[in-house]
PDB file of C-alpha atoms in Angstrom:
ATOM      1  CA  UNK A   1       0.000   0.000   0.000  1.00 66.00           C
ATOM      2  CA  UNK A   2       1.526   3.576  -1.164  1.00 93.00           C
ATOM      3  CA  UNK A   3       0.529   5.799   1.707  1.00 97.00           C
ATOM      4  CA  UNK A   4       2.365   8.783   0.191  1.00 98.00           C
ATOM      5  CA  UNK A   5       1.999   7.912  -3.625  1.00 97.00           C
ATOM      6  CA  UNK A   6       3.000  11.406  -5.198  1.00 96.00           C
ATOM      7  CA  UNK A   7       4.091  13.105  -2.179  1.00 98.00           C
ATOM      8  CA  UNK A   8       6.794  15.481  -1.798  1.00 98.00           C
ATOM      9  CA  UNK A   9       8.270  15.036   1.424  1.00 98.00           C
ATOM     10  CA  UNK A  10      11.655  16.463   2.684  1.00 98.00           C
ATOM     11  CA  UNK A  11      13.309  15.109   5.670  1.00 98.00           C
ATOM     12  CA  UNK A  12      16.360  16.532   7.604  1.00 98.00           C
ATOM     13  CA  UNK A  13      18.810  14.851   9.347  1.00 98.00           C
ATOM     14  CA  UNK A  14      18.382  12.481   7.171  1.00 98.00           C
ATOM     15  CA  UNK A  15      21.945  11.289   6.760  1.00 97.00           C
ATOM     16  CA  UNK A  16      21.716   8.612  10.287  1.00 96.00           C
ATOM     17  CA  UNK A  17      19.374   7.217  13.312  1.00 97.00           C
ATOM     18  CA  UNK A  18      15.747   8.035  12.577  1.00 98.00           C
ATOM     19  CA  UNK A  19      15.806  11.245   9.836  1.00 98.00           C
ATOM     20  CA  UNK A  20      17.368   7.917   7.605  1.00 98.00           C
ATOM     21  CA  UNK A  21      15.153   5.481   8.012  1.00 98.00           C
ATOM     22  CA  UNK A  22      11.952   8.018   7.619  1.00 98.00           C
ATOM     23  CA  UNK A  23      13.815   8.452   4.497  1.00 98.00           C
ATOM     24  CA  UNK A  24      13.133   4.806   3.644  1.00 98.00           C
ATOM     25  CA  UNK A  25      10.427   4.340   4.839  1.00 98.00           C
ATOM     26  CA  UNK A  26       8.748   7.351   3.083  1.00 98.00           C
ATOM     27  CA  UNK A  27      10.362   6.070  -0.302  1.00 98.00           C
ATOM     28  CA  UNK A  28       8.984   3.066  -0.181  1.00 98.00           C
ATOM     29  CA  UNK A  29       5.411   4.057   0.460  1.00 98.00           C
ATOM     30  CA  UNK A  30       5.689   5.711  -3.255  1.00 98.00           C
ATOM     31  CA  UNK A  31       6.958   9.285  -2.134  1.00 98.00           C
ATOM     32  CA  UNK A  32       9.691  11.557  -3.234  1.00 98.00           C
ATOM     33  CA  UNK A  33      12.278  12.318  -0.704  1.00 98.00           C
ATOM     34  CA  UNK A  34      14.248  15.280  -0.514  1.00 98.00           C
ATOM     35  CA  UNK A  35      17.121  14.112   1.965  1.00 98.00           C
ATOM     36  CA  UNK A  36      18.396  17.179   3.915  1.00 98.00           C
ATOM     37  CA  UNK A  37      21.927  16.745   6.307  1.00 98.00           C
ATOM     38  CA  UNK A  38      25.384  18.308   6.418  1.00 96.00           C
ATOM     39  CA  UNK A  39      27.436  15.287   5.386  1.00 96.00           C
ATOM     40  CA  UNK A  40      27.063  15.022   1.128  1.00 98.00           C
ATOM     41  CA  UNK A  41      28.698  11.596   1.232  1.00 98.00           C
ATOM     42  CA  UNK A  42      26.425   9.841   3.715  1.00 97.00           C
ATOM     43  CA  UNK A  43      23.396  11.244   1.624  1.00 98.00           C
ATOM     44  CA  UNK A  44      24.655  10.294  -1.801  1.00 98.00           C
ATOM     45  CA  UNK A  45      24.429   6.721   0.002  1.00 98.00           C
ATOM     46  CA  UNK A  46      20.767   7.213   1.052  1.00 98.00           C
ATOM     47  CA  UNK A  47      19.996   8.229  -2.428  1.00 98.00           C
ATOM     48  CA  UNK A  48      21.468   5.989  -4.047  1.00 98.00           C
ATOM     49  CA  UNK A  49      20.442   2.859  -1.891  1.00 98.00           C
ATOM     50  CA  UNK A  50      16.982   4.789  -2.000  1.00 98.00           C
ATOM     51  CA  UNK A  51      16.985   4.211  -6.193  1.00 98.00           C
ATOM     52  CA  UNK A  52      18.742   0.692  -5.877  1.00 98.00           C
ATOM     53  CA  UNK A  53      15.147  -0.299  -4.521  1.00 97.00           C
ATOM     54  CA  UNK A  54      13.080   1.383  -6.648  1.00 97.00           C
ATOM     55  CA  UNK A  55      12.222   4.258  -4.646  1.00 98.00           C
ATOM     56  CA  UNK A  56      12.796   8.048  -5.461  1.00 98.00           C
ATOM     57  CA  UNK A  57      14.778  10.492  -3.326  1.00 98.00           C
ATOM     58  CA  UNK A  58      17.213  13.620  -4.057  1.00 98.00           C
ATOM     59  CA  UNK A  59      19.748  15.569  -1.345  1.00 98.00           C
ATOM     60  CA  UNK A  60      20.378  18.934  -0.377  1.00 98.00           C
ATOM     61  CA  UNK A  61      23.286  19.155   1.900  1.00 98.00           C
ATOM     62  CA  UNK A  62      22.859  22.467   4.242  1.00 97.00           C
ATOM     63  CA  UNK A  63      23.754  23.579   7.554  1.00 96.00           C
ATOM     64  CA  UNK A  64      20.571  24.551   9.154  1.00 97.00           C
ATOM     65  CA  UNK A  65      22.030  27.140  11.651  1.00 96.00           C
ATOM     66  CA  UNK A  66      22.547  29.150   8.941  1.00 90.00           C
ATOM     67  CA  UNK A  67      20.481  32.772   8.843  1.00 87.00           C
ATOM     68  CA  UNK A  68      19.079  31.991   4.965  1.00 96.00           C
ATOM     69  CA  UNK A  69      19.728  27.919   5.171  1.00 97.00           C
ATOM     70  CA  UNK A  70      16.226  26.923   5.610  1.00 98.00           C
ATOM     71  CA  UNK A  71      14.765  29.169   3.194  1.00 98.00           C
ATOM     72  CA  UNK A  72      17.335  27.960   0.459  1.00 98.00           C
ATOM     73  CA  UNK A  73      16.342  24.368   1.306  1.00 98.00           C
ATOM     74  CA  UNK A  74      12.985  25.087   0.715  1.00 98.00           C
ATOM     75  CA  UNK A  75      13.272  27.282  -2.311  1.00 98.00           C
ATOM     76  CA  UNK A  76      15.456  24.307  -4.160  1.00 98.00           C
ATOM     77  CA  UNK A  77      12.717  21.573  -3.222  1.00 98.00           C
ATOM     78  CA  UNK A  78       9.904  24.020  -5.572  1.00 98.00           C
ATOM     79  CA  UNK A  79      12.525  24.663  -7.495  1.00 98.00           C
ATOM     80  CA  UNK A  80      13.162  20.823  -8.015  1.00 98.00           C
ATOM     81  CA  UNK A  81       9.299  19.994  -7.911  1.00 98.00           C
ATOM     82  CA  UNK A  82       7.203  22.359  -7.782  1.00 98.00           C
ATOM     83  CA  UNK A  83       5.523  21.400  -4.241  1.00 98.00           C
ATOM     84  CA  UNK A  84       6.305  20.263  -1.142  1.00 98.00           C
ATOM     85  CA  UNK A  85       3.675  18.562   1.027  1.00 98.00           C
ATOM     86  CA  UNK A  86       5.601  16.241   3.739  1.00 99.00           C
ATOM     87  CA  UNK A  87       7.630  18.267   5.486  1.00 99.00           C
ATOM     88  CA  UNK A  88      10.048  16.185   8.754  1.00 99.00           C
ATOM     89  CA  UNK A  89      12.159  18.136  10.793  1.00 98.00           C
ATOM     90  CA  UNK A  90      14.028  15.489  12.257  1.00 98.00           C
ATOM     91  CA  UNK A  91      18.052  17.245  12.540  1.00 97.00           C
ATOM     92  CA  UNK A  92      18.926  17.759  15.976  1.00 96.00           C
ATOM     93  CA  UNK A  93      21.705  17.600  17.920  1.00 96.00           C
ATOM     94  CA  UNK A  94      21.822  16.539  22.005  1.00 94.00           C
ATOM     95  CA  UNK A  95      23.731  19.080  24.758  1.00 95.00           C
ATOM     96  CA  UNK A  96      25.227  15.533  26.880  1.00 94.00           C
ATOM     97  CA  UNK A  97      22.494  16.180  29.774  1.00 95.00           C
ATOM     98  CA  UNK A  98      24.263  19.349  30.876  1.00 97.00           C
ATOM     99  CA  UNK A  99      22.120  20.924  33.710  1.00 97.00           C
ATOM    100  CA  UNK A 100      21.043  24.415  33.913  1.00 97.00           C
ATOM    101  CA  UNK A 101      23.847  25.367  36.513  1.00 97.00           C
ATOM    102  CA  UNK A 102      26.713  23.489  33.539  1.00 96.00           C
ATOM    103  CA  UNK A 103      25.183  24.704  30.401  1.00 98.00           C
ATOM    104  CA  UNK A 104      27.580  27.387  28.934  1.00 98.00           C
ATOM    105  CA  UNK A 105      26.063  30.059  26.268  1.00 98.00           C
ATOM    106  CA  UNK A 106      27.427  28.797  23.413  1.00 98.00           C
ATOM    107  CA  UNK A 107      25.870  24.744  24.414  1.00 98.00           C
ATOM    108  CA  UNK A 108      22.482  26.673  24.883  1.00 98.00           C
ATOM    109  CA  UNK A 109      22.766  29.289  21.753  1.00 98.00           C
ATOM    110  CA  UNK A 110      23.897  25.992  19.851  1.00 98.00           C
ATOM    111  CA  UNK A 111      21.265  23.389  20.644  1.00 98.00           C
ATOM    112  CA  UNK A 112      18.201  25.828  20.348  1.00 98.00           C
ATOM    113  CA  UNK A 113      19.582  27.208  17.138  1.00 98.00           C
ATOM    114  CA  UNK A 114      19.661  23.391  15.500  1.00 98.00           C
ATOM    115  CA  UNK A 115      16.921  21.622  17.505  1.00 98.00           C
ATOM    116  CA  UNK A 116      14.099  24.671  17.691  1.00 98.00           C
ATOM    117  CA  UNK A 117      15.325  27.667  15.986  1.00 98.00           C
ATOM    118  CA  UNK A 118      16.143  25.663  12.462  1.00 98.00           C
ATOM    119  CA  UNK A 119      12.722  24.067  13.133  1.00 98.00           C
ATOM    120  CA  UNK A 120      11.132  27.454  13.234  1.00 98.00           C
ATOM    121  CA  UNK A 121      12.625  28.676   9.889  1.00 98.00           C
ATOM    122  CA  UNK A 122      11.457  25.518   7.853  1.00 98.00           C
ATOM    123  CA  UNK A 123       7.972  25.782   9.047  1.00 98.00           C
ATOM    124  CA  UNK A 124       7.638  29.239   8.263  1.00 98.00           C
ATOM    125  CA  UNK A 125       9.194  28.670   4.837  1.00 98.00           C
ATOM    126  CA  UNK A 126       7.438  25.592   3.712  1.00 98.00           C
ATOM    127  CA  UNK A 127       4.189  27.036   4.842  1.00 98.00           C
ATOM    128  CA  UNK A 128       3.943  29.485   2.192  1.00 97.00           C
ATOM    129  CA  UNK A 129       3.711  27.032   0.084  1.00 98.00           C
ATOM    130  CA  UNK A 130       1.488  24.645   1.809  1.00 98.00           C
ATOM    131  CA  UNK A 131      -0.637  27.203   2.215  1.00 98.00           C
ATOM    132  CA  UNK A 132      -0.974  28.296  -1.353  1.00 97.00           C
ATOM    133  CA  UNK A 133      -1.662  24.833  -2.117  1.00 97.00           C
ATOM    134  CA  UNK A 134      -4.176  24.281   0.415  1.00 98.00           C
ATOM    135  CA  UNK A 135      -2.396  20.891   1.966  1.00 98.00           C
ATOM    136  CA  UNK A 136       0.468  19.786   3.807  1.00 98.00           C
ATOM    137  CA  UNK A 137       1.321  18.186   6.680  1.00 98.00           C
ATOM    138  CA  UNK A 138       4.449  19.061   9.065  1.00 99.00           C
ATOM    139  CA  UNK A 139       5.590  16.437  11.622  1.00 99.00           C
ATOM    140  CA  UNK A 140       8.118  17.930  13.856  1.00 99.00           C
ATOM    141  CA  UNK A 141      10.432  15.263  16.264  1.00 98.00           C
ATOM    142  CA  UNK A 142      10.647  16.721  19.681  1.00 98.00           C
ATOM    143  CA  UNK A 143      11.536  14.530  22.513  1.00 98.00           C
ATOM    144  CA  UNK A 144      10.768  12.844  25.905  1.00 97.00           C
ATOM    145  CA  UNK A 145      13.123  14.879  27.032  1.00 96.00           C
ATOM    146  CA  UNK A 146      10.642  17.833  26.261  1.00 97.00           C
ATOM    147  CA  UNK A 147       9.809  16.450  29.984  1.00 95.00           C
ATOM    148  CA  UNK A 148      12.571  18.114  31.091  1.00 95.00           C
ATOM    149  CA  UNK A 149      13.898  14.080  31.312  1.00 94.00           C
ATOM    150  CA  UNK A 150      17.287  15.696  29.233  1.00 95.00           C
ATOM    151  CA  UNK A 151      19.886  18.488  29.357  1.00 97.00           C
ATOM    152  CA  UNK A 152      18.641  21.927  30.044  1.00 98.00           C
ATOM    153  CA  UNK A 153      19.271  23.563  26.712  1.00 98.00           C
ATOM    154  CA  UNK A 154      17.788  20.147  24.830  1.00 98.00           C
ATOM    155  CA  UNK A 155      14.830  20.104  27.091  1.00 98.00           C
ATOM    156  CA  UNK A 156      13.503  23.856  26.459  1.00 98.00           C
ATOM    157  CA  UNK A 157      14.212  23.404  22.877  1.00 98.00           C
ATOM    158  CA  UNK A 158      12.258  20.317  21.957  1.00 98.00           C
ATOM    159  CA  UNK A 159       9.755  21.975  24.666  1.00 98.00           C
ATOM    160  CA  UNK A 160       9.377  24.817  22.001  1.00 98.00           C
ATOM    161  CA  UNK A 161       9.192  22.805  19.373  1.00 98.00           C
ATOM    162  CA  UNK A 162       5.821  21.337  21.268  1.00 98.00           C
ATOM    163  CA  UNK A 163       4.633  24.975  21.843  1.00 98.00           C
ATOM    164  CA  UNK A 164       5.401  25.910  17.771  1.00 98.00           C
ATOM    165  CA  UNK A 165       3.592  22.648  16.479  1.00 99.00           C
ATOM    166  CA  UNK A 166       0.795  23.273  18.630  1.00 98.00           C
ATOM    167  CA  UNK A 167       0.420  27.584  17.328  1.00 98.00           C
ATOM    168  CA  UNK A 168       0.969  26.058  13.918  1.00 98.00           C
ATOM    169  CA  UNK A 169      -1.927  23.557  13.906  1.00 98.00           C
ATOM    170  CA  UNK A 170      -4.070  26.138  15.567  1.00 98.00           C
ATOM    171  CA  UNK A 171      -3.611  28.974  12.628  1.00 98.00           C
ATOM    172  CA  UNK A 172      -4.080  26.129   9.974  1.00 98.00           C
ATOM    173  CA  UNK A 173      -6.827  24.023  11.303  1.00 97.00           C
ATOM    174  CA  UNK A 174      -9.302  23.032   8.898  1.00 94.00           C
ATOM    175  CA  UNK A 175      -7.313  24.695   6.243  1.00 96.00           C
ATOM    176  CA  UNK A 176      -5.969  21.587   4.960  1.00 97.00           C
ATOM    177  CA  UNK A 177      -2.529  21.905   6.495  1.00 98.00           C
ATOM    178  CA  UNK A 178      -1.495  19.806   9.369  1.00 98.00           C
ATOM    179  CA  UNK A 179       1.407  19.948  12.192  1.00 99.00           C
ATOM    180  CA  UNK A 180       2.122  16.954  14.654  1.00 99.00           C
ATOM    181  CA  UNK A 181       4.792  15.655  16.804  1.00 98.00           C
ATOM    182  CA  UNK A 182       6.436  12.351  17.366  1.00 98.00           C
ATOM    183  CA  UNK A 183       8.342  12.510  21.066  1.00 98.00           C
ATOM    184  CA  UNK A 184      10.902   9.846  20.375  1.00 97.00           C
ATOM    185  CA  UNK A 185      12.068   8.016  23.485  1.00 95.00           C
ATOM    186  CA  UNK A 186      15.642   6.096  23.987  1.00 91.00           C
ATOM    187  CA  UNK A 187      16.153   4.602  20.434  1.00 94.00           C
ATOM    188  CA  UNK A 188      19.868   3.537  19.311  1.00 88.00           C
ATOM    189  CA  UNK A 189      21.526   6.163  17.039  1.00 86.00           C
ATOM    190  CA  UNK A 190      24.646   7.527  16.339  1.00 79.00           C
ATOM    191  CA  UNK A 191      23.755  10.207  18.748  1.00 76.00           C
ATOM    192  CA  UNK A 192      23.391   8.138  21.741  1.00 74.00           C
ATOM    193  CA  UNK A 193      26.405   5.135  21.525  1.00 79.00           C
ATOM    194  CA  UNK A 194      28.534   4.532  23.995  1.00 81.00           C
ATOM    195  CA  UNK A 195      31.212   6.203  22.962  1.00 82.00           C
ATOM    196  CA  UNK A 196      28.655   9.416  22.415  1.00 79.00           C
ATOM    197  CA  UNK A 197      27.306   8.686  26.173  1.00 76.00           C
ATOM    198  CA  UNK A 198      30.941   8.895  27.835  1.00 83.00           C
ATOM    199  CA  UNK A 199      30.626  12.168  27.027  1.00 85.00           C
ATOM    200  CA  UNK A 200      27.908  13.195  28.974  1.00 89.00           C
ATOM    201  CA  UNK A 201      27.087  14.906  32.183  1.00 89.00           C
ATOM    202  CA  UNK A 202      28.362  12.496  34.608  1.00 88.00           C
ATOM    203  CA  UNK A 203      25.174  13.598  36.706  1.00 92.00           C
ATOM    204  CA  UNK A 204      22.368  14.211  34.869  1.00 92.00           C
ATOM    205  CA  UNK A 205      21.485  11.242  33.221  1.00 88.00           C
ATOM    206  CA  UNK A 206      21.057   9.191  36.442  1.00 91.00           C
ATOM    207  CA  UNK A 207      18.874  11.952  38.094  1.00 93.00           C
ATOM    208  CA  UNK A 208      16.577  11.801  34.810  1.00 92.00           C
ATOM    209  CA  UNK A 209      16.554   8.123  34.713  1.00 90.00           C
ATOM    210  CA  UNK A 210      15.150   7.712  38.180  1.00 93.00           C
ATOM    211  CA  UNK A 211      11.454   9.102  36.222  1.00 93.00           C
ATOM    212  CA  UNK A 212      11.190   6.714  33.560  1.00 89.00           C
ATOM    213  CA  UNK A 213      10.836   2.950  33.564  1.00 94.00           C
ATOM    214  CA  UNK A 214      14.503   1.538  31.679  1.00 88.00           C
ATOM    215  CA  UNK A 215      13.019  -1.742  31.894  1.00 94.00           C
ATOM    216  CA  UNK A 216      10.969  -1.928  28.921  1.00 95.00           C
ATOM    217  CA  UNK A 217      12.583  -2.187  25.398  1.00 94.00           C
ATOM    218  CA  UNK A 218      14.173   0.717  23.788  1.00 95.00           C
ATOM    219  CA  UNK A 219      11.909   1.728  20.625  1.00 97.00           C
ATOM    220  CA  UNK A 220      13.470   1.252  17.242  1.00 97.00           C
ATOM    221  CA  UNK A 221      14.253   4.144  14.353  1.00 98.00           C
ATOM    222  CA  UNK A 222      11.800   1.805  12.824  1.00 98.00           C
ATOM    223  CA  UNK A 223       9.130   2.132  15.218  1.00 98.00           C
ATOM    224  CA  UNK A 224       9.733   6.656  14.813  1.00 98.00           C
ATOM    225  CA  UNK A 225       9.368   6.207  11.330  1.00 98.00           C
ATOM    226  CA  UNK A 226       6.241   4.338  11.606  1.00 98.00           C
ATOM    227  CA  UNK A 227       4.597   7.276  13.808  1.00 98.00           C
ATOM    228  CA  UNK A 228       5.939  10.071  11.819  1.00 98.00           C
ATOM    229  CA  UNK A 229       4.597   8.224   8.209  1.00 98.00           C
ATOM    230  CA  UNK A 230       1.375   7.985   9.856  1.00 98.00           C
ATOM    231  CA  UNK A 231       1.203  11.758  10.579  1.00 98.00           C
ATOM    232  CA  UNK A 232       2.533  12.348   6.857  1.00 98.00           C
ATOM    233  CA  UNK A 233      -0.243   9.825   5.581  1.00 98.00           C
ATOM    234  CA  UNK A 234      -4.064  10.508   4.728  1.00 96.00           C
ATOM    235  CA  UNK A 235      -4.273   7.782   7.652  1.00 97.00           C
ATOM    236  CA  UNK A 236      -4.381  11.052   9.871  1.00 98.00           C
ATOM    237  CA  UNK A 237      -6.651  13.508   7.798  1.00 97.00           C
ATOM    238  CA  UNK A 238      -8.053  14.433  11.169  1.00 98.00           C
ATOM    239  CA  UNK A 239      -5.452  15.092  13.417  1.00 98.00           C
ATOM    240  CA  UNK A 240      -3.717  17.854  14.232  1.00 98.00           C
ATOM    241  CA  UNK A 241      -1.576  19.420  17.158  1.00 98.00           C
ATOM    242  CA  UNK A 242      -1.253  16.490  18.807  1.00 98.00           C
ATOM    243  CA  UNK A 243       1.968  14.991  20.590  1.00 98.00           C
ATOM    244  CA  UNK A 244       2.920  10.981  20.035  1.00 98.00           C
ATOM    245  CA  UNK A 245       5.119   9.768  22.515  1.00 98.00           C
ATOM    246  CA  UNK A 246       6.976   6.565  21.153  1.00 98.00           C
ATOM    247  CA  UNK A 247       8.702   4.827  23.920  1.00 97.00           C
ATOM    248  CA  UNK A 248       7.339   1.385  24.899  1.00 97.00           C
ATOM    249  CA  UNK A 249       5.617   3.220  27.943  1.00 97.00           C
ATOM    250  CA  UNK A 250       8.876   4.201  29.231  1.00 95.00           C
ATOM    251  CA  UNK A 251       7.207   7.807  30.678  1.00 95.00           C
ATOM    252  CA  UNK A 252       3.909   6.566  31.510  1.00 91.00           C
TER     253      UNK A 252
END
């Protein structure tokens, strides 16, 4: 079944973890993938595998942070095709569970300008079009740690990214565009291996862990991309501004 047959969907971070496997997932239900990350040689490999299967996808390589970034991104996806109506903003990046009284400027300034700020710009880009089309739907990957179950800087951005899906779905309700969020639990990427977790706060991750249950399985990129297609599907026609936590039950 081709839940997205058509589409135009563009997905960031979409080079790794679950931006990558969205990126699959998405082709393979019939849409066209614009794959958005900073590293051109990991998304060349997307692509290609993408096409090896039959499936449809093209790259723009861009650094988010940047003050024009997101609007170029968008701008070269109607340049490219004349639409976009999936639009995933997946690219984030973690601050290592740094708590409010270890979290420099530049950690904060950094991790809000990837993980909300970037956000911010795409919406507001790709809604001019959506809007002049009458469709779309935006599905936005905040976090558990929205909870506060994270970093300080991590946890008020992916917060914010709650509060901007939520004023987005309310201007655009019943207007044919929609704006969701998946709130991905502990899934194994590159952002959170071992070698990545040695890294972190050597406080902070115990104090969150003592409010979630870490005895159920972690959730799979698989089991993100499966939310965030049915958000981008028809499947969902009816729902907007709402917030689907994917962790097993983990934050019950």
């Amino acid at each position: 079944m081709a839940r997205l047959e058509g589409k135009i969907a563009l997905v960031t971070g979409a080079s790794s973890g679950i931006g990558e496997t969205t990126a699959r997932v998405f082709a393979r239900e019939g849409a066209t993938v614009v794959l958005v990350a900073r590293r051109e040689a990991r998304l060349v490999k997307v692509r290609d595998e993408i096409a090896a299967a039959g499936g449809k996808a093209d790259y723009v390589v861009a650094d988010l942070t940047g003050p024009c970034a997101c609007d170029r991104v968008i701008d070269t996806v109607i340049e490219r095709f004349g639409r976009i109506d999936v639009l995933v903003n997946n690219a984030g990046i973690p601050d290592k569970h740094m708590p409010t009284t270890r979290t420099t400027d530049e950690l904060w300034n950094q991790v809000v300008a990837v993980d909300l700020t970037s956000v911010f710009r795409l919406c507001r880009a790709a809604l001019k079009h959506m809007e002049a089309q009458s469709s779309g739907s935006i599905i936005n990957i905040s976090s558990i740690g929205a909870r506060g179950l994270a970093g300080a800087a991590y946890s008020s951005a992916k917060a914010g990214v709650i509060a901007l899906t939520r004023n987005i779905a309310i201007q655009f309700a019943g207007k044919g565009i929609r704006c969701n969020a998946t709130l991905p639990g502990p899934t194994p990427t590159e952002l959170n291996t071992p070698e990545a977790l040695a890294t972190f706060d050597p406080q902070m991750p115990g104090i969150t862990a003592r409010h979630f249950d870490l005895s159920v399985p972690e959730a799979t990129t698989g089991d993100q991309a499966a939310a965030i297609l049915f958000f981008a599907s028809d499947e969902s026609k009816a729902i907007t501004g709402q917030c689907l936590t994917v962790d097993h039950g983990a934050t019950l």
